[in-house]
Coordinates of N, CA, C and O in Angstrom, one line a residue:
M25 N 100.2 135.6 -50.2 CA 99.7 135.4 -49.3 C 99.8 136.6 -47.8 O 98.8 137.6 -46.9
R26 N 101.6 137.0 -47.4 CA 101.8 137.6 -46.5 C 101.5 139.3 -46.7 O 101.7 140.4 -46.1
R27 N 101.4 139.9 -48.4 CA 101.0 141.1 -48.4 C 99.5 141.5 -48.1 O 98.2 142.5 -47.8
T28 N 99.3 139.8 -48.8 CA 97.1 140.1 -48.3 C 97.5 140.4 -46.6 O 96.4 141.1 -47.0
A29 N 97.4 139.9 -46.0 CA 97.5 140.0 -44.3 C 98.5 141.5 -44.1 O 98.3 142.0 -43.1
A30 N 100.0 142.1 -44.6 CA 100.2 142.8 -44.0 C 99.0 144.7 -45.4 O 99.2 145.4 -44.6
N31 N 98.3 144.1 -46.1 CA 97.6 145.4 -46.6 C 95.9 145.6 -45.5 O 96.2 146.0 -45.5
L32 N 95.8 144.0 -44.8 CA 94.5 144.3 -44.4 C 95.0 145.1 -42.9 O 94.3 146.1 -41.9
I33 N 96.7 144.7 -42.9 CA 96.9 144.7 -41.3 C 97.1 147.6 -40.8 O 96.4 147.1 -40.8
F34 N 97.2 147.9 -43.0 CA 97.6 148.4 -42.7 C 96.4 149.7 -42.8 O 96.0 150.6 -42.4
L35 N 95.4 148.9 -43.6 CA 93.6 149.4 -44.1 C 93.4 149.7 -42.3 O 92.9 150.3 -42.5
I36 N 93.1 148.3 -41.2 CA 93.2 149.1 -40.3 C 93.4 150.1 -39.4 O 93.2 150.5 -39.4
C37 N 95.5 150.0 -39.4 CA 95.7 151.1 -38.6 C 95.4 152.3 -39.2 O 95.1 153.8 -39.1
L38 N 95.0 152.4 -41.2 CA 94.4 153.7 -41.3 C 93.1 153.9 -40.7 O 93.1 155.9 -40.3
S39 N 92.1 153.2 -40.8 CA 90.5 153.4 -40.2 C 90.8 153.9 -38.6 O 90.3 154.6 -38.5
C40 N 91.5 153.7 -37.9 CA 91.7 153.0 -36.1 C 92.1 155.3 -36.5 O 92.0 155.2 -35.2
S41 N 93.3 155.5 -37.2 CA 93.5 156.4 -37.1 C 92.3 157.8 -37.4 O 92.7 158.6 -37.2
A42 N 91.8 157.5 -38.5 CA 90.1 158.2 -38.7 C 89.2 158.2 -37.8 O 89.0 159.1 -37.0
L43 N 89.1 157.2 -37.4 CA 88.5 156.8 -36.2 C 88.5 156.6 -35.3 O 88.2 156.5 -33.6
G44 N 90.4 156.5 -34.7 CA 91.0 156.3 -32.8 C 89.9 157.9 -32.2 O 90.6 158.2 -31.3
Q45 N 90.1 159.7 -33.1 CA 89.6 160.1 -32.5 C 88.4 160.6 -33.0 O 87.0 160.3 -33.7
A46 N 87.9 162.2 -31.3 CA 86.8 162.0 -31.3 C 86.3 162.7 -33.4 O 87.1 164.0 -33.6
I47 N 85.1 162.7 -33.0 CA 84.5 163.6 -34.3 C 85.0 164.6 -34.4 O 84.7 165.7 -35.5
E48 N 84.3 165.1 -33.5 CA 84.3 166.8 -33.1 C 85.7 167.6 -33.4 O 86.1 169.0 -33.6
A49 N 86.6 166.5 -33.2 CA 88.4 167.4 -33.4 C 88.3 167.7 -35.0 O 89.9 167.3 -35.4
G50 N 87.2 167.2 -36.1 CA 87.4 167.1 -37.2 C 88.3 166.0 -37.9 O 88.6 164.8 -37.3
W51 N 87.8 165.5 -39.5 CA 88.1 164.7 -40.1 C 89.4 164.7 -40.6 O 90.4 165.1 -41.1
K52 N 89.9 163.8 -39.5 CA 91.5 163.6 -39.1 C 92.2 164.9 -39.0 O 93.1 165.1 -40.1
G53 N 92.1 165.7 -38.4 CA 92.0 166.7 -37.8 C 92.2 168.2 -38.6 O 92.3 169.4 -37.9
V54 N 91.7 168.1 -39.7 CA 90.5 169.6 -39.9 C 89.9 169.6 -39.8 O 89.1 169.1 -39.4
L55 N 89.5 170.7 -39.4 CA 88.3 171.6 -39.0 C 87.8 173.5 -40.0 O 89.0 174.0 -39.7
P56 N 86.6 173.5 -40.5 CA 86.4 174.8 -40.6 C 86.9 176.0 -39.9 O 86.8 175.5 -38.4
L57 N 87.6 176.6 -40.3 CA 88.0 177.9 -40.6 C 88.8 178.4 -39.3 O 89.2 178.9 -38.0
V58 N 89.6 176.4 -38.1 CA 91.5 177.2 -38.0 C 91.5 175.9 -39.2 O 92.5 176.2 -38.9
S59 N 91.5 175.0 -39.8 CA 92.9 174.6 -40.6 C 92.8 175.4 -41.8 O 92.2 175.6 -42.6
S60 N 93.7 174.9 -42.8 CA 94.6 175.5 -43.9 C 95.3 174.7 -44.8 O 94.7 173.4 -44.8
K61 N 94.5 175.1 -45.9 CA 94.7 173.8 -47.2 C 96.0 173.7 -46.7 O 96.2 172.0 -47.4
S62 N 97.2 174.2 -47.0 CA 98.4 173.7 -46.4 C 97.9 172.1 -45.1 O 99.2 170.8 -45.0
D63 N 97.8 172.5 -44.2 CA 96.7 171.7 -42.7 C 96.5 169.8 -43.8 O 96.8 169.0 -43.5
V64 N 94.7 170.8 -44.7 CA 94.2 169.9 -46.4 C 95.7 168.7 -46.2 O 95.7 167.0 -45.6
E65 N 96.1 169.6 -46.8 CA 97.1 168.7 -47.6 C 97.8 168.0 -46.8 O 99.1 166.3 -47.3
K66 N 98.8 167.7 -45.3 CA 99.6 166.9 -44.5 C 98.3 166.5 -44.7 O 98.7 164.4 -44.5
A67 N 97.2 166.1 -44.4 CA 96.4 165.8 -43.6 C 95.6 163.7 -45.0 O 96.0 162.9 -44.6
Y68 N 95.6 164.8 -46.0 CA 94.7 164.0 -47.3 C 95.3 163.7 -48.1 O 95.1 162.6 -48.9
G69 N 96.9 165.0 -48.2 CA 97.5 164.3 -49.8 C 97.5 165.5 -50.4 O 96.3 166.4 -50.5
K70 N 98.1 165.8 -51.4 CA 97.8 166.7 -53.1 C 96.1 165.6 -53.4 O 95.6 164.4 -52.8
P71 N 95.3 166.8 -53.9 CA 94.0 166.6 -54.5 C 93.7 165.8 -55.3 O 94.4 166.3 -56.4
E72 N 93.4 165.1 -55.4 CA 92.3 164.7 -56.6 C 92.6 165.4 -57.7 O 92.7 164.8 -59.2
R73 N 91.3 165.9 -58.0 CA 90.9 166.9 -58.5 C 90.4 168.4 -58.3 O 89.7 167.8 -57.5
V74 N 90.0 169.5 -58.9 CA 89.6 170.5 -58.4 C 88.4 170.7 -59.5 O 88.6 170.3 -60.4
D75 N 87.0 170.8 -58.8 CA 85.6 170.3 -59.6 C 86.0 172.1 -60.6 O 86.1 173.2 -60.1
D76 N 85.0 172.8 -61.0 CA 83.8 173.4 -62.5 C 83.8 174.3 -61.0 O 84.4 175.6 -61.1
N77 N 83.1 174.0 -60.1 CA 83.0 174.7 -58.8 C 84.2 175.1 -57.6 O 83.9 175.9 -57.3
G78 N 85.2 174.9 -57.8 CA 86.1 174.9 -56.9 C 86.0 174.2 -56.1 O 86.4 174.2 -54.6
Y79 N 86.0 173.3 -55.7 CA 85.7 172.3 -54.7 C 86.5 171.6 -54.5 O 87.0 170.4 -55.7
Y80 N 87.7 171.2 -53.8 CA 88.7 170.2 -53.7 C 88.6 168.5 -53.2 O 87.4 168.5 -52.1
S81 N 88.8 168.0 -54.5 CA 88.5 165.8 -53.2 C 89.9 165.6 -53.1 O 91.3 165.8 -54.1
Y82 N 89.2 165.3 -52.5 CA 90.4 164.0 -51.5 C 90.1 162.6 -51.6 O 89.2 161.8 -51.2
R83 N 90.8 161.4 -52.3 CA 89.7 159.9 -52.1 C 91.1 159.6 -51.5 O 92.6 159.8 -51.3
M84 N 90.5 159.1 -50.8 CA 91.3 158.3 -49.0 C 91.1 156.6 -49.1 O 89.8 156.1 -50.1
A85 N 91.8 155.4 -48.8 CA 91.3 154.3 -48.5 C 90.4 154.3 -48.2 O 89.1 153.1 -48.3
D86 N 89.5 155.3 -46.9 CA 88.1 155.3 -45.9 C 87.4 156.3 -46.5 O 86.2 155.6 -46.1
S87 N 87.5 157.1 -47.2 CA 86.1 158.5 -47.4 C 87.1 158.9 -48.6 O 89.1 158.7 -49.7
F88 N 85.8 159.6 -49.0 CA 86.4 160.1 -50.5 C 85.4 161.9 -49.5 O 84.6 161.7 -49.1
V89 N 87.1 162.6 -49.6 CA 87.3 163.4 -49.5 C 86.5 165.3 -49.9 O 86.6 165.4 -50.7
Q90 N 85.8 166.3 -49.4 CA 85.2 167.2 -50.6 C 85.8 168.5 -49.6 O 85.7 168.1 -48.7
V91 N 86.2 170.2 -49.9 CA 86.5 170.4 -49.1 C 86.6 171.9 -50.3 O 86.6 172.0 -51.0
N92 N 86.5 172.2 -49.2 CA 85.8 174.3 -49.8 C 86.5 175.0 -48.6 O 86.9 174.8 -48.1
Y93 N 87.1 176.1 -49.7 CA 88.5 176.5 -49.0 C 88.1 178.3 -49.6 O 87.4 178.7 -49.6
A94 N 88.1 179.8 -48.4 CA 88.1 180.4 -48.5 C 89.7 181.4 -49.5 O 89.9 180.6 -50.2
T95 N 88.4 182.4 -50.2 CA 88.9 183.1 -51.0 C 89.4 184.5 -49.9 O 89.7 184.0 -49.1
E96 N 89.1 185.3 -50.5 CA 89.8 186.5 -50.4 C 89.2 187.6 -48.7 O 87.9 186.8 -48.9
P97 N 90.3 187.4 -48.5 CA 88.9 187.2 -46.9 C 88.0 189.6 -47.3 O 87.5 190.2 -47.5
C98 N 86.0 188.6 -46.4 CA 85.8 189.7 -46.6 C 85.3 190.1 -47.5 O 84.3 191.9 -48.2
R99 N 85.5 189.1 -49.4 CA 84.8 189.9 -50.2 C 83.7 188.8 -51.2 O 83.7 187.7 -51.1
P100 N 82.8 189.7 -51.0 CA 81.8 189.1 -52.0 C 83.0 187.8 -52.6 O 83.3 188.7 -53.5
N101 N 81.8 186.7 -52.9 CA 82.3 186.1 -54.8 C 80.7 185.0 -54.9 O 80.0 184.7 -54.5
Q102 N 80.5 184.7 -56.0 CA 79.8 183.6 -56.7 C 79.4 182.9 -55.8 O 78.3 182.1 -55.4
Y103 N 80.5 182.0 -54.9 CA 80.6 181.1 -54.1 C 80.0 181.7 -52.2 O 80.6 180.7 -51.8
N104 N 80.1 182.8 -52.3 CA 80.7 183.5 -51.0 C 82.0 182.8 -50.1 O 81.5 182.4 -48.9
R105 N 82.4 182.9 -50.6 CA 83.8 182.1 -50.1 C 84.0 183.0 -49.7 O 85.9 182.8 -48.4
G106 N 84.1 184.6 -49.2 CA 84.7 185.7 -49.3 C 84.6 186.0 -47.6 O 84.6 187.2 -47.0
R107 N 84.0 185.4 -46.7 CA 82.0 185.0 -46.1 C 82.8 185.7 -44.5 O 82.7 186.7 -44.0
F108 N 84.5 185.4 -45.2 CA 84.8 185.3 -43.3 C 86.1 186.0 -43.7 O 86.8 185.9 -43.9
N109 N 86.6 186.8 -42.0 CA 87.8 187.4 -41.9 C 89.3 186.4 -42.2 O 89.7 187.0 -40.1
V110 N 89.0 186.1 -42.5 CA 89.5 184.6 -42.1 C 91.4 184.5 -44.2 O 90.5 184.9 -44.9
P111 N 92.6 184.0 -43.9 CA 93.4 184.2 -44.6 C 92.8 183.6 -46.1 O 91.5 182.1 -45.8
A112 N 93.0 183.8 -47.2 CA 93.0 183.1 -47.9 C 92.6 181.6 -48.0 O 94.1 181.5 -47.4
N113 N 92.8 180.4 -48.4 CA 92.5 179.3 -48.5 C 93.0 178.2 -46.9 O 93.0 177.2 -46.7
T114 N 92.1 179.3 -46.1 CA 91.5 178.6 -45.0 C 90.1 177.3 -45.4 O 89.4 178.3 -46.3
V115 N 90.1 177.1 -44.5 CA 89.1 175.8 -44.5 C 87.9 175.9 -44.1 O 87.8 176.4 -43.5
L116 N 86.7 176.0 -45.0 CA 85.0 176.3 -44.9 C 84.0 175.1 -44.5 O 83.8 175.1 -43.9
D117 N 84.1 174.5 -45.3 CA 83.8 173.3 -45.1 C 84.3 172.1 -45.6 O 85.1 171.4 -45.9
V118 N 83.8 170.6 -44.8 CA 84.7 169.0 -45.4 C 83.2 168.3 -45.2 O 82.1 168.3 -43.8
W119 N 83.5 167.5 -45.5 CA 82.3 167.1 -46.4 C 83.3 164.9 -46.6 O 83.8 164.6 -47.6
V120 N 82.8 164.1 -45.8 CA 83.1 162.8 -46.0 C 82.1 161.9 -46.7 O 81.2 161.8 -46.4
S121 N 82.4 161.2 -46.8 CA 81.4 159.9 -47.7 C 82.5 158.9 -47.1 O 83.9 158.9 -47.4
I122 N 82.2 157.8 -46.6 CA 83.2 157.0 -45.5 C 82.8 156.0 -46.7 O 81.2 155.6 -47.9
H123 N 83.9 155.4 -47.7 CA 84.3 153.9 -48.0 C 83.9 152.7 -47.4 O 83.3 151.6 -48.0
K124 N 84.4 152.3 -46.5 CA 83.6 151.8 -45.0 C 82.8 151.3 -44.5 O 81.7 152.7 -44.2
T125 N 82.6 150.1 -44.0 CA 81.5 150.3 -43.1 C 82.0 150.2 -41.7 O 83.0 149.4 -40.8
I126 N 81.0 151.1 -41.1 CA 81.6 152.3 -40.1 C 79.7 152.4 -39.4 O 79.2 152.5 -40.0
L127 N 79.7 151.8 -37.5 CA 78.4 151.0 -37.3 C 78.3 152.4 -36.5 O 79.8 153.4 -36.2
L128 N 77.3 153.1 -36.4 CA 77.3 154.7 -35.8 C 78.0 154.4 -34.3 O 78.6 155.2 -33.9
K129 N 77.3 153.7 -33.3 CA 77.7 153.0 -32.3 C 79.5 152.9 -31.8 O 79.4 152.4 -31.0
E130 N 80.2 152.7 -33.2 CA 81.4 152.4 -33.3 C 82.2 154.3 -33.6 O 83.5 153.5 -33.0
L131 N 81.2 154.5 -33.8 CA 81.8 156.6 -33.9 C 82.1 156.8 -32.3 O 81.5 156.2 -31.7
K132 N 83.3 158.0 -32.0 CA 84.1 158.6 -32.0 C 83.1 159.4 -31.5 O 83.6 160.9 -32.8
Y133 N 82.2 159.8 -30.9 CA 81.2 161.3 -30.9 C 80.2 161.4 -30.1 O 80.3 160.6 -28.5
D134 N 80.8 163.1 -29.2 CA 79.1 163.1 -27.4 C 78.2 162.7 -28.3 O 77.1 163.8 -28.9
G135 N 77.6 161.6 -28.3 CA 76.2 161.6 -28.6 C 75.1 163.1 -27.9 O 74.2 162.8 -28.1
S136 N 75.2 163.0 -26.3 CA 75.3 164.4 -26.0 C 74.9 165.8 -26.5 O 73.9 166.5 -25.9
K137 N 75.2 165.6 -27.6 CA 75.2 167.4 -28.3 C 74.9 167.0 -29.4 O 74.7 167.8 -30.5
Y138 N 74.0 165.7 -29.8 CA 73.2 165.7 -31.1 C 72.4 165.0 -31.0 O 71.8 164.3 -30.6
L139 N 71.7 166.4 -32.3 CA 69.9 165.7 -32.0 C 69.9 164.4 -33.2 O 70.4 165.2 -33.8
R140 N 69.2 164.6 -32.5 CA 68.8 163.0 -33.2 C 67.4 163.1 -34.2 O 66.3 163.6 -34.5
D141 N 67.3 164.3 -36.2 CA 66.6 163.8 -37.2 C 65.8 163.2 -38.2 O 66.6 162.2 -38.8
A142 N 64.6 162.7 -37.9 CA 65.0 161.1 -38.7 C 62.9 161.5 -39.2 O 63.1 160.9 -40.2
S143 N 64.1 164.0 -39.3 CA 61.4 163.4 -40.2 C 62.3 162.8 -42.4 O 61.3 163.4 -42.9
G144 N 63.7 163.1 -42.6 CA 63.1 162.4 -44.1 C 63.5 161.3 -44.7 O 62.2 160.4 -44.2
H145 N 64.2 160.7 -45.2 CA 63.1 159.0 -45.8 C 63.5 158.4 -44.8 O 64.2 157.9 -43.9
T146 N 62.6 157.7 -44.5 CA 62.8 156.3 -44.4 C 64.4 155.8 -43.9 O 64.6 155.3 -44.9
G147 N 64.4 155.5 -42.4 CA 65.7 154.3 -42.1 C 67.0 155.6 -42.8 O 68.0 155.3 -42.3
V148 N 66.6 157.1 -43.0 CA 67.9 157.7 -42.7 C 68.0 159.1 -41.8 O 66.3 159.4 -41.8
F149 N 69.2 158.5 -41.0 CA 68.5 160.0 -40.2 C 69.9 161.0 -40.2 O 71.4 160.7 -41.0
H150 N 69.5 162.2 -39.3 CA 70.6 162.7 -39.5 C 70.4 163.7 -37.7 O 69.6 163.8 -37.5
Y151 N 72.6 163.3 -37.8 CA 72.3 163.6 -36.1 C 73.5 165.0 -36.1 O 74.6 165.3 -37.0
V152 N 72.7 166.4 -35.3 CA 73.1 167.4 -35.4 C 74.0 168.0 -34.9 O 73.3 168.4 -33.3
N153 N 74.8 169.1 -34.3 CA 75.7 169.0 -33.4 C 75.5 170.5 -34.1 O 76.3 171.1 -34.5
R154 N 74.6 171.4 -33.3 CA 74.7 172.7 -33.4 C 76.1 173.6 -33.3 O 75.6 174.5 -33.5
E155 N 76.0 172.8 -32.2 CA 77.4 174.1 -31.5 C 79.2 173.6 -32.5 O 79.2 174.6 -32.4
S156 N 78.6 173.0 -32.9 CA 80.0 172.8 -34.0 C 79.6 173.0 -35.0 O 80.8 172.9 -36.6
S157 N 78.5 172.5 -35.8 CA 77.9 172.4 -36.8 C 78.6 171.2 -37.7 O 78.8 171.6 -38.6
I158 N 78.4 170.2 -37.2 CA 78.6 169.0 -37.6 C 77.7 167.9 -37.9 O 76.2 168.3 -36.9
M159 N 78.1 167.4 -38.8 CA 76.2 166.6 -39.2 C 77.2 165.3 -39.5 O 77.2 164.8 -40.7
I160 N 75.7 164.0 -38.9 CA 76.6 162.5 -39.0 C 75.4 161.9 -39.5 O 73.9 161.9 -39.5
S161 N 74.8 161.8 -41.1 CA 74.0 160.6 -41.8 C 74.5 159.1 -41.7 O 75.8 159.0 -42.0
T162 N 73.9 158.6 -40.9 CA 73.3 157.1 -41.4 C 71.7 156.9 -42.4 O 71.5 156.9 -41.7
S163 N 72.0 155.1 -42.0 CA 71.2 154.4 -43.2 C 71.3 153.4 -41.5 O 71.9 152.9 -41.8
I164 N 69.6 153.6 -42.4 CA 69.7 151.7 -41.3 C 69.8 150.5 -43.0 O 68.8 150.6 -44.0
Q165 N 70.7 149.2 -43.0 CA 70.8 148.7 -43.9 C 71.5 147.6 -43.4 O 71.5 145.9 -44.6
D166 N 70.7 146.5 -42.2 CA 70.7 145.1 -41.7 C 68.6 145.0 -41.3 O 68.6 146.0 -40.5
A167 N 69.0 144.1 -40.8 CA 67.3 143.4 -40.1 C 67.5 144.1 -38.4 O 66.8 144.2 -37.9
E168 N 69.2 144.3 -38.4 CA 68.7 144.0 -36.4 C 68.6 146.0 -36.7 O 69.2 145.8 -35.2
S169 N 69.0 146.3 -37.0 CA 68.5 147.6 -37.6 C 69.6 148.7 -37.2 O 69.5 149.6 -35.8
N170 N 70.4 148.0 -36.9 CA 71.7 149.0 -37.0 C 71.8 149.9 -38.1 O 71.6 150.1 -38.9
E171 N 72.1 151.7 -37.4 CA 72.2 152.9 -38.4 C 74.0 152.5 -38.7 O 75.2 152.4 -37.2
Y172 N 74.4 153.3 -39.9 CA 75.6 152.6 -40.6 C 76.1 154.3 -41.2 O 75.0 155.4 -41.5
V173 N 77.0 154.7 -40.4 CA 78.1 156.5 -41.2 C 77.8 156.1 -42.5 O 78.3 155.7 -43.3
G174 N 77.3 156.8 -43.1 CA 78.2 157.4 -44.9 C 78.2 158.8 -44.5 O 79.3 158.8 -45.7
R175 N 78.4 159.9 -44.3 CA 79.0 161.5 -44.3 C 78.6 161.9 -43.3 O 77.6 161.5 -41.6
I176 N 79.7 162.7 -43.6 CA 79.8 163.6 -42.2 C 80.1 164.6 -42.7 O 81.3 164.8 -44.1
E177 N 79.4 165.8 -42.2 CA 79.4 166.8 -43.6 C 80.2 168.0 -41.6 O 79.3 168.1 -40.6
Y178 N 81.0 168.8 -42.0 CA 81.5 169.3 -40.9 C 81.7 171.3 -41.7 O 81.4 171.3 -43.1
R179 N 80.7 172.1 -40.6 CA 80.4 173.4 -41.5 C 81.3 174.3 -40.5 O 81.2 173.7 -38.7
A180 N 81.2 175.7 -40.8 CA 81.7 176.7 -39.3 C 81.4 176.6 -37.7 O 80.0 176.5 -38.5
A181 N 82.2 175.9 -37.5 CA 81.1 176.7 -35.0 C 80.2 178.0 -35.9 O 81.9 178.8 -35.6
E182 N 79.6 177.5 -34.7 CA 78.9 179.1 -34.4 C 79.8 180.1 -34.1 O 80.1 181.1 -34.3
R183 N 80.9 179.6 -33.2 CA 81.1 180.6 -32.2 C 82.1 181.0 -33.1 O 83.1 182.1 -32.8
L184 N 82.4 180.7 -34.0 CA 83.9 181.1 -35.0 C 83.5 181.1 -35.7 O 83.8 182.3 -36.8
K185 N 82.3 181.2 -36.4 CA 81.5 182.3 -37.6 C 81.1 183.6 -36.4 O 82.1 184.9 -37.6
T186 N 81.4 183.5 -35.5 CA 80.7 185.3 -35.0 C 82.3 185.6 -34.9 O 83.1 187.1 -35.1
K187 N 83.2 184.4 -34.6 CA 84.6 185.3 -34.1 C 85.6 186.2 -35.5 O 85.2 187.3 -36.0
F188 N 85.0 185.3 -36.6 CA 85.5 185.8 -37.8 C 84.9 186.6 -39.3 O 85.1 186.8 -39.9
A189 N 83.4 186.8 -38.2 CA 82.6 187.7 -39.1 C 83.6 189.0 -39.6 O 83.9 189.9 -39.2
C190 N 82.9 189.3 -41.2 CA 83.1 190.3 -41.7 C 82.6 191.5 -40.6 O 81.3 191.8 -40.9
D191 N 83.2 192.9 -41.3 CA 81.7 194.1 -40.5 C 81.1 194.7 -41.5 O 81.4 194.6 -42.4

């Protein structure tokens, strides 16, 4: 009984740490063109695997995260990982699939900066922040029409794309 209670408290604390900060601050502080691979490993741990396309996968209690890293700067390659003038192993993209139930209204984000896109599948919505290049995907899963967060995608913010563009 004590062990179960301790595990529950641990999971609640872990969830609060991921959701305690605004989404615009990155998933557990990791942001494209700001964070490095060492920052990611401090926040997420070692990768569970690296797939055939070079995407790093991190499994955590609250989420499954895939990260795309830069290669040699300003050198075109198959996956366009050298498109910015940043050091190799700088984060380019972060895709977060949420494992736990999170209502959109529980998520910390600045709703005034997001456009709601309902043009896809019925009951599926995307909230897009063009300035920060963040997309929150939700779906309706109950009779009360509550929106549940399923995925958060982080891409390089427009100001950083301009700042680190290769000549």
